[in-house]
Structures are given as C-alpha cells and as structure tokens.
Short mmCIF file of C-alpha atoms in Angstrom, two decimals:
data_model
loop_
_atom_site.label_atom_id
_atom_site.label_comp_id
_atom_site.label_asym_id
_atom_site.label_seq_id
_atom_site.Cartn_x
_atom_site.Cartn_y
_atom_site.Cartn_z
CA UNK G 1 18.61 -1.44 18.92
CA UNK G 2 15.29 -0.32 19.98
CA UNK G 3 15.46 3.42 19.12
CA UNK G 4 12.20 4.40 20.05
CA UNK G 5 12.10 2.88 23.02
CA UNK G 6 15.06 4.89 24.12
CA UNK G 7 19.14 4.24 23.11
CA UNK G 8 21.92 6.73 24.42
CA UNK G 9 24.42 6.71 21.12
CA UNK G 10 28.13 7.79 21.25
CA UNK G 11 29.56 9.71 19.11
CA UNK G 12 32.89 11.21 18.10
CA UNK G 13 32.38 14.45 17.07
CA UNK G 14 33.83 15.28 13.86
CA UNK G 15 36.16 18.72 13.56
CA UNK G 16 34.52 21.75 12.55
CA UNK G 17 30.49 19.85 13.15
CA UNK G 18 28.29 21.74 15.91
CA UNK G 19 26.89 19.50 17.99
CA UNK G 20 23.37 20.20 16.44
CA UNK G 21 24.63 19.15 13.09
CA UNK G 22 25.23 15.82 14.45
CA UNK G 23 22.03 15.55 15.90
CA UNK G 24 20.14 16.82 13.04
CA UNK G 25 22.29 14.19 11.16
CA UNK G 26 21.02 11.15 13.06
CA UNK G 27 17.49 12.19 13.29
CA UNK G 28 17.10 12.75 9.66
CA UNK G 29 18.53 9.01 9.30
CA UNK G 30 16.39 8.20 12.42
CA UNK G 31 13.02 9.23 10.99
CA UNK G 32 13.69 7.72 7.84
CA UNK G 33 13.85 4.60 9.71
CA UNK G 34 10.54 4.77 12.17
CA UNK G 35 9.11 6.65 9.60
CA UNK G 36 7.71 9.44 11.75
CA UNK G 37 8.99 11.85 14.46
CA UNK G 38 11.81 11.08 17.04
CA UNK G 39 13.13 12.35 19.89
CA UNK G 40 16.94 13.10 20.08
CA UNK G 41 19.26 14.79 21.57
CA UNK G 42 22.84 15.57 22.98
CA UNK G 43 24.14 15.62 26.39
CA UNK G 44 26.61 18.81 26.32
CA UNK G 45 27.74 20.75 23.86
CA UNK G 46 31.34 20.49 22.12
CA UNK G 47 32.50 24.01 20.38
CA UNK G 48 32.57 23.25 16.40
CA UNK G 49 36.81 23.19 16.47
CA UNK G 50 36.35 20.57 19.22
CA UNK G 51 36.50 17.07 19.00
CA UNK G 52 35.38 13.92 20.99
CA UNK G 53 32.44 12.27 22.79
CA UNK G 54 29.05 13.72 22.22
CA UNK G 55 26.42 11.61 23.42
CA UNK G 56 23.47 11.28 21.86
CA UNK G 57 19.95 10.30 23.31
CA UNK G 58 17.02 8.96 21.32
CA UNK G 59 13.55 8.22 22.44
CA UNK G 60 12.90 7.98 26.49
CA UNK G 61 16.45 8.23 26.76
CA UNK G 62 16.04 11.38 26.14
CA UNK G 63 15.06 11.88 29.98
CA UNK G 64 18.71 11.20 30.85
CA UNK G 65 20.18 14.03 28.94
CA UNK G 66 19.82 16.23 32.35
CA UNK G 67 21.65 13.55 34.52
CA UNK G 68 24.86 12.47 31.42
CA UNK G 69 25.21 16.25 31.23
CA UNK G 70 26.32 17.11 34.40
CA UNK G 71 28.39 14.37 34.88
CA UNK G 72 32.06 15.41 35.02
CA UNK G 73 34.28 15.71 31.84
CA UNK G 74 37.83 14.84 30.72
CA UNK G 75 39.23 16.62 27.63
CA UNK G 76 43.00 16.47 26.15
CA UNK G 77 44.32 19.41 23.90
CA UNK G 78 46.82 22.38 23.65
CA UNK G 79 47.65 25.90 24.52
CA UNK G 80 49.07 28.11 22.18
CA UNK G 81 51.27 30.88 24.60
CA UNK G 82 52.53 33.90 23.29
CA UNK G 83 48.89 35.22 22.23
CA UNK G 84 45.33 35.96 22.11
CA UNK G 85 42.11 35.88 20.30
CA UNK G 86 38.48 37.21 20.94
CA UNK G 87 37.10 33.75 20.81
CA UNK G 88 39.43 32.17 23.51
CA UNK G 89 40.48 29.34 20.49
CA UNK G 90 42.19 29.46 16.93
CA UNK G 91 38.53 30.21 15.57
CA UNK G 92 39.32 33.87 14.80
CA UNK G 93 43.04 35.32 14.51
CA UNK G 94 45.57 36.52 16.65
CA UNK G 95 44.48 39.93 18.24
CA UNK G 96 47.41 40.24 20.71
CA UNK G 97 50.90 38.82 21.29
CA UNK G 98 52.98 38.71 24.55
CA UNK G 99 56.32 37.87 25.81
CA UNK G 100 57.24 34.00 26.54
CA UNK G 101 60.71 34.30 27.46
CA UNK G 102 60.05 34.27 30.83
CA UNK G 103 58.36 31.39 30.92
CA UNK G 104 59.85 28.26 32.17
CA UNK G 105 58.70 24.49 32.26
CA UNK G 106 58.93 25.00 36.54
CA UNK G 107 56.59 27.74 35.87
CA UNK G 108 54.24 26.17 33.67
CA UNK G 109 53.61 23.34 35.84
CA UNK G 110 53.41 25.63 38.73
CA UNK G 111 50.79 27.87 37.62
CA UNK G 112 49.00 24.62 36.36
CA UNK G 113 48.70 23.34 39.88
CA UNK G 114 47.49 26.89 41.32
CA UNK G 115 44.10 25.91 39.00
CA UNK G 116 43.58 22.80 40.73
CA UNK G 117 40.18 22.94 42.71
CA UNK G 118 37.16 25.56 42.96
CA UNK G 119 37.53 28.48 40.74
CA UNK G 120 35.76 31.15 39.28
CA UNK G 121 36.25 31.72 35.47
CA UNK G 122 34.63 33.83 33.29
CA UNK G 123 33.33 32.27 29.98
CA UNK G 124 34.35 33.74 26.45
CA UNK G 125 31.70 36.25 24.85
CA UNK G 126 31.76 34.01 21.46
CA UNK G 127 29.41 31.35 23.64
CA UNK G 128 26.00 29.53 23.70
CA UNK G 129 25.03 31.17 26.75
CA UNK G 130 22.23 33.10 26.49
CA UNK G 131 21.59 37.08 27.18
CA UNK G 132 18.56 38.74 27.32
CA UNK G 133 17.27 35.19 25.23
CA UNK G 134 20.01 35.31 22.42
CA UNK G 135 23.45 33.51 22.27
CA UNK G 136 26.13 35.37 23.67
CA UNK G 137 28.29 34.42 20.10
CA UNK G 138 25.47 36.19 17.84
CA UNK G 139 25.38 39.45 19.80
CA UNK G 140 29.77 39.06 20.06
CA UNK G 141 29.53 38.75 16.04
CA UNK G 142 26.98 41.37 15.60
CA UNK G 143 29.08 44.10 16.93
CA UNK G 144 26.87 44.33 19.96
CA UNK G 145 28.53 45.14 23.95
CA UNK G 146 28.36 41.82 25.38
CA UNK G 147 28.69 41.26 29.53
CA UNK G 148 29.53 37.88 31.10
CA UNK G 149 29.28 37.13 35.00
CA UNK G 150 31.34 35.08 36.47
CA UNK G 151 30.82 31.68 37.11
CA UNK G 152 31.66 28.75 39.62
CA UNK G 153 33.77 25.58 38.48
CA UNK G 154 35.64 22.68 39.35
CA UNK G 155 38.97 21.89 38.24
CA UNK G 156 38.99 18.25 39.88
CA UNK G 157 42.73 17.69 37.65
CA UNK G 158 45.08 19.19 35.44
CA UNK G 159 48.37 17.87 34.23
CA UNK G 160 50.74 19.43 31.40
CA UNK G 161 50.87 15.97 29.13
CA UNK G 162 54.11 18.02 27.26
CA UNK G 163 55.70 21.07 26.85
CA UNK G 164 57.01 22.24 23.26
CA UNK G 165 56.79 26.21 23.05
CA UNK G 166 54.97 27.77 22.10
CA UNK G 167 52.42 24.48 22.51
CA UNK G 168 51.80 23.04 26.00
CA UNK G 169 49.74 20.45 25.91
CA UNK G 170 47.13 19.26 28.55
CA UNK G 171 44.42 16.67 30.41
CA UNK G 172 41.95 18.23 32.59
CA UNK G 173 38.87 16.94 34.65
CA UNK G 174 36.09 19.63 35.32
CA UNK G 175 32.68 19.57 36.35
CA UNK G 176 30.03 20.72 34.30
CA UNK G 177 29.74 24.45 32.98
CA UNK G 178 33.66 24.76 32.60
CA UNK G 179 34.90 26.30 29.67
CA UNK G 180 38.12 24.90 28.20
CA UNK G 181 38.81 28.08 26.16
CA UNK G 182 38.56 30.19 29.07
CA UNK G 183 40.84 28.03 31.19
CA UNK G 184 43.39 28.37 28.61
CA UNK G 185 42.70 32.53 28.56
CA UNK G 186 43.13 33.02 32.45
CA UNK G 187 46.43 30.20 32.10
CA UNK G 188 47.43 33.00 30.07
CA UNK G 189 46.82 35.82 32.12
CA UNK G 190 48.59 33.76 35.40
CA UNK G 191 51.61 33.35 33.20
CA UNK G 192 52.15 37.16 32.98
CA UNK G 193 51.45 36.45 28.93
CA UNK G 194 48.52 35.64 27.09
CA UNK G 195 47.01 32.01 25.66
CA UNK G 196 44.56 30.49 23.50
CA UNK G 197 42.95 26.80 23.46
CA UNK G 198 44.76 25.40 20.02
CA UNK G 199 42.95 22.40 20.35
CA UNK G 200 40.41 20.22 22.34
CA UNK G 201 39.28 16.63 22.45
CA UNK G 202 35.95 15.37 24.87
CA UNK G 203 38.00 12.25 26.15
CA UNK G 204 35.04 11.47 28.94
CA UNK G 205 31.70 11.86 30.18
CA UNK G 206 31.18 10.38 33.48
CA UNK G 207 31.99 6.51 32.68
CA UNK G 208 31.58 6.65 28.78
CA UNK G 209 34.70 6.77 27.11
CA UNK G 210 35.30 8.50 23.37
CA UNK G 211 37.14 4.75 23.08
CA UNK G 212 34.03 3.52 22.68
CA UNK G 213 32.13 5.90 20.65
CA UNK G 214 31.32 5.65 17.17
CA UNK G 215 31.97 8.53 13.60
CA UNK G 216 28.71 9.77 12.41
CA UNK G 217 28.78 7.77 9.46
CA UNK G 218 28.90 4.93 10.80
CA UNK G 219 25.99 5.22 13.14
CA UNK G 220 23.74 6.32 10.26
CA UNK G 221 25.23 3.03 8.33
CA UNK G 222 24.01 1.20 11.81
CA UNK G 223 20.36 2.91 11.82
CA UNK G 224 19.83 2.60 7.99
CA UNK G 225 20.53 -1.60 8.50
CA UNK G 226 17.11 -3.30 8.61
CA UNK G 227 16.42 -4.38 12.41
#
C-alpha cells in the first residue's frame, strides 16, 4: 500500500476511542513509517460510546474525505425507553424517568414508521458542533447556556430489529448530519415517554461495509510491515 500516494483505510472503531484518537493512532504509526509528515484523516465522526466504520484517508486521499462523508449511513443499536439523559446516550446518568406501560409493540412500530422520510431534529447540546467557534459539548460541560437550531435530515429507513422492554432495538439509514442520539430522544418524546440511544454501531458508509474494515491494531501491525 502506497500511503503517501493516497489509501482510504477502514476501520472499526473501538468502544469508548474518539475518532481523533484513532487517527492520531495511525499517523503516529504512519510517520514512523515515511519518516516525515502525513496527511490523514477521517470521514465522519462516531461519538466515543459508538462503534463501527470510521474511514480513514491518508495522503491525496485525503481529498475524498468531503465526498465519503456525505455519503449516506447505516447504523444498528438500541433504545433504552422509560428515561432520559442530558447527553441523548448512556454517557451521563439517568436525569428523568417516564411511564412505559402504555407502550405497545403496535405502537412502537407505528411511531417508528411516522420517522420515515424528511425531518427536522434537533441535535443534543453534548455535540461537536460548533458555537460561537467552540464545541457545543465543552460549553454543555462547562455549565454554560447552550442553543441548538434545528436542522434538516433524512430518515431514508428505519426498522425495529426487536423489541425486549425496556430495549428496542434498531437499523436506520440517514443522510449525513443525522444524529442517532437525537433520533432516539424525539422516539421518546413521540411515544408520550422519554428515550436514550443505549447503543450504536456505524454498519455503512455509502458502499463500504464495517464487514470489511479492519481493529486499529491491526492496521498499525499492517503499516509497521516493511513494504
């Protein structure tokens, strides 16, 4: 593999890793093997309690990161019903609890359907996005009043994969900018209870499967073998 020249890596993010740790992983085993500066990067961000396909671009690959980014994206995972947290996931702990005994598998499925399409979704404060040029998270974590706007998604599909209260478990295809964690919030919310994203796994990127990607570990093994 021709790094330099340009190679688009995949890799299956490990739990609790940002996305930057992985990169900074691979270019510190990158550099050691060129022997000089290297351009990488990743194409879309996974949440640290995510899991899944990250791809990673090296050299004039890194051109593409634009284009692999907003490709479309399929993630499996779980709801938790019953409650809430600030940061949308199980990052931080329970800050409200509602009533489930209303809730049905007809109405699950139901309410899963009525997200099917164009919606608007607002994403969690405890994000990358940036305000005023600082992440959203740091001002969240500092204390600080934090506003989000609204944005427009795609929910191309969504299917309930099982149902075992208080877990429902899920497969969704979105176009880029959605935010798993706050699809699992405003689930909630439609449910007349409350939700949180349990757990998440990047499945897809466009055409590149997490089937096909590789651990960290063993791409460093890979760039660390003499060409």
């Amino acid at each position: 593999m021709d790094f330099e020249l340009g190679e688009v890596l995949l890799v299956n993010k490990p739990l609790r890793w940002t996305s930057f740790d992985v990169v900074n992983k691979l270019r510190y085993a990158l550099k050691k093997r060129v022997g000089g500066k290297i351009k990488v990067g990743h194409a879309g961000t996974l949440d640290p309690l995510a899991t899944g396909l990250l791809i990673i671009c090296t050299g004039k690959m890194t051109k593409k990161i634009d284009e692999y980014t907003g490709m479309d994206k399929e993630y499996t995972g779980s709801f938790f019903i019953g409650g809430t947290t600030a940061t949308y996931d199980s990052e931080l702990a329970m800050n409200a609890t509602f009533p489930t005994d209303h809730i049905t598998e007809k109405l699950l499925l139901q309410i899963a359907a009525t997200f099917v399409g164009d919606i608007e979704q607002m994403p969690p404060i405890y994000s990358a996005i940036k305000i005023d040029g600082q992440a959203a998270y740091v001002a969240a974590r500092n204390g600080d009043e934090v506003t989000m706007k609204m944005r427009n998604v795609t929910i191309k599909e969504f299917e309930l994969t099982k149902i075992d209260m208080p877990l429902v478990y899920f497969r969704v295809v979105c176009s880029k900018g959605t935010y798993i964690r706050s699809l699992a919030y405003d689930f909630g919310r439609a449910l007349n209870s409350g939700a949180y994203l349990a757990s998440l796994c990047r499945t897809k990127i466009g055409n590149f499967n997490v089937k096909d990607a590789k651990e960290v570990d063993e791409w460093v093994k890979e760039i660390q073998t003499p060409a």
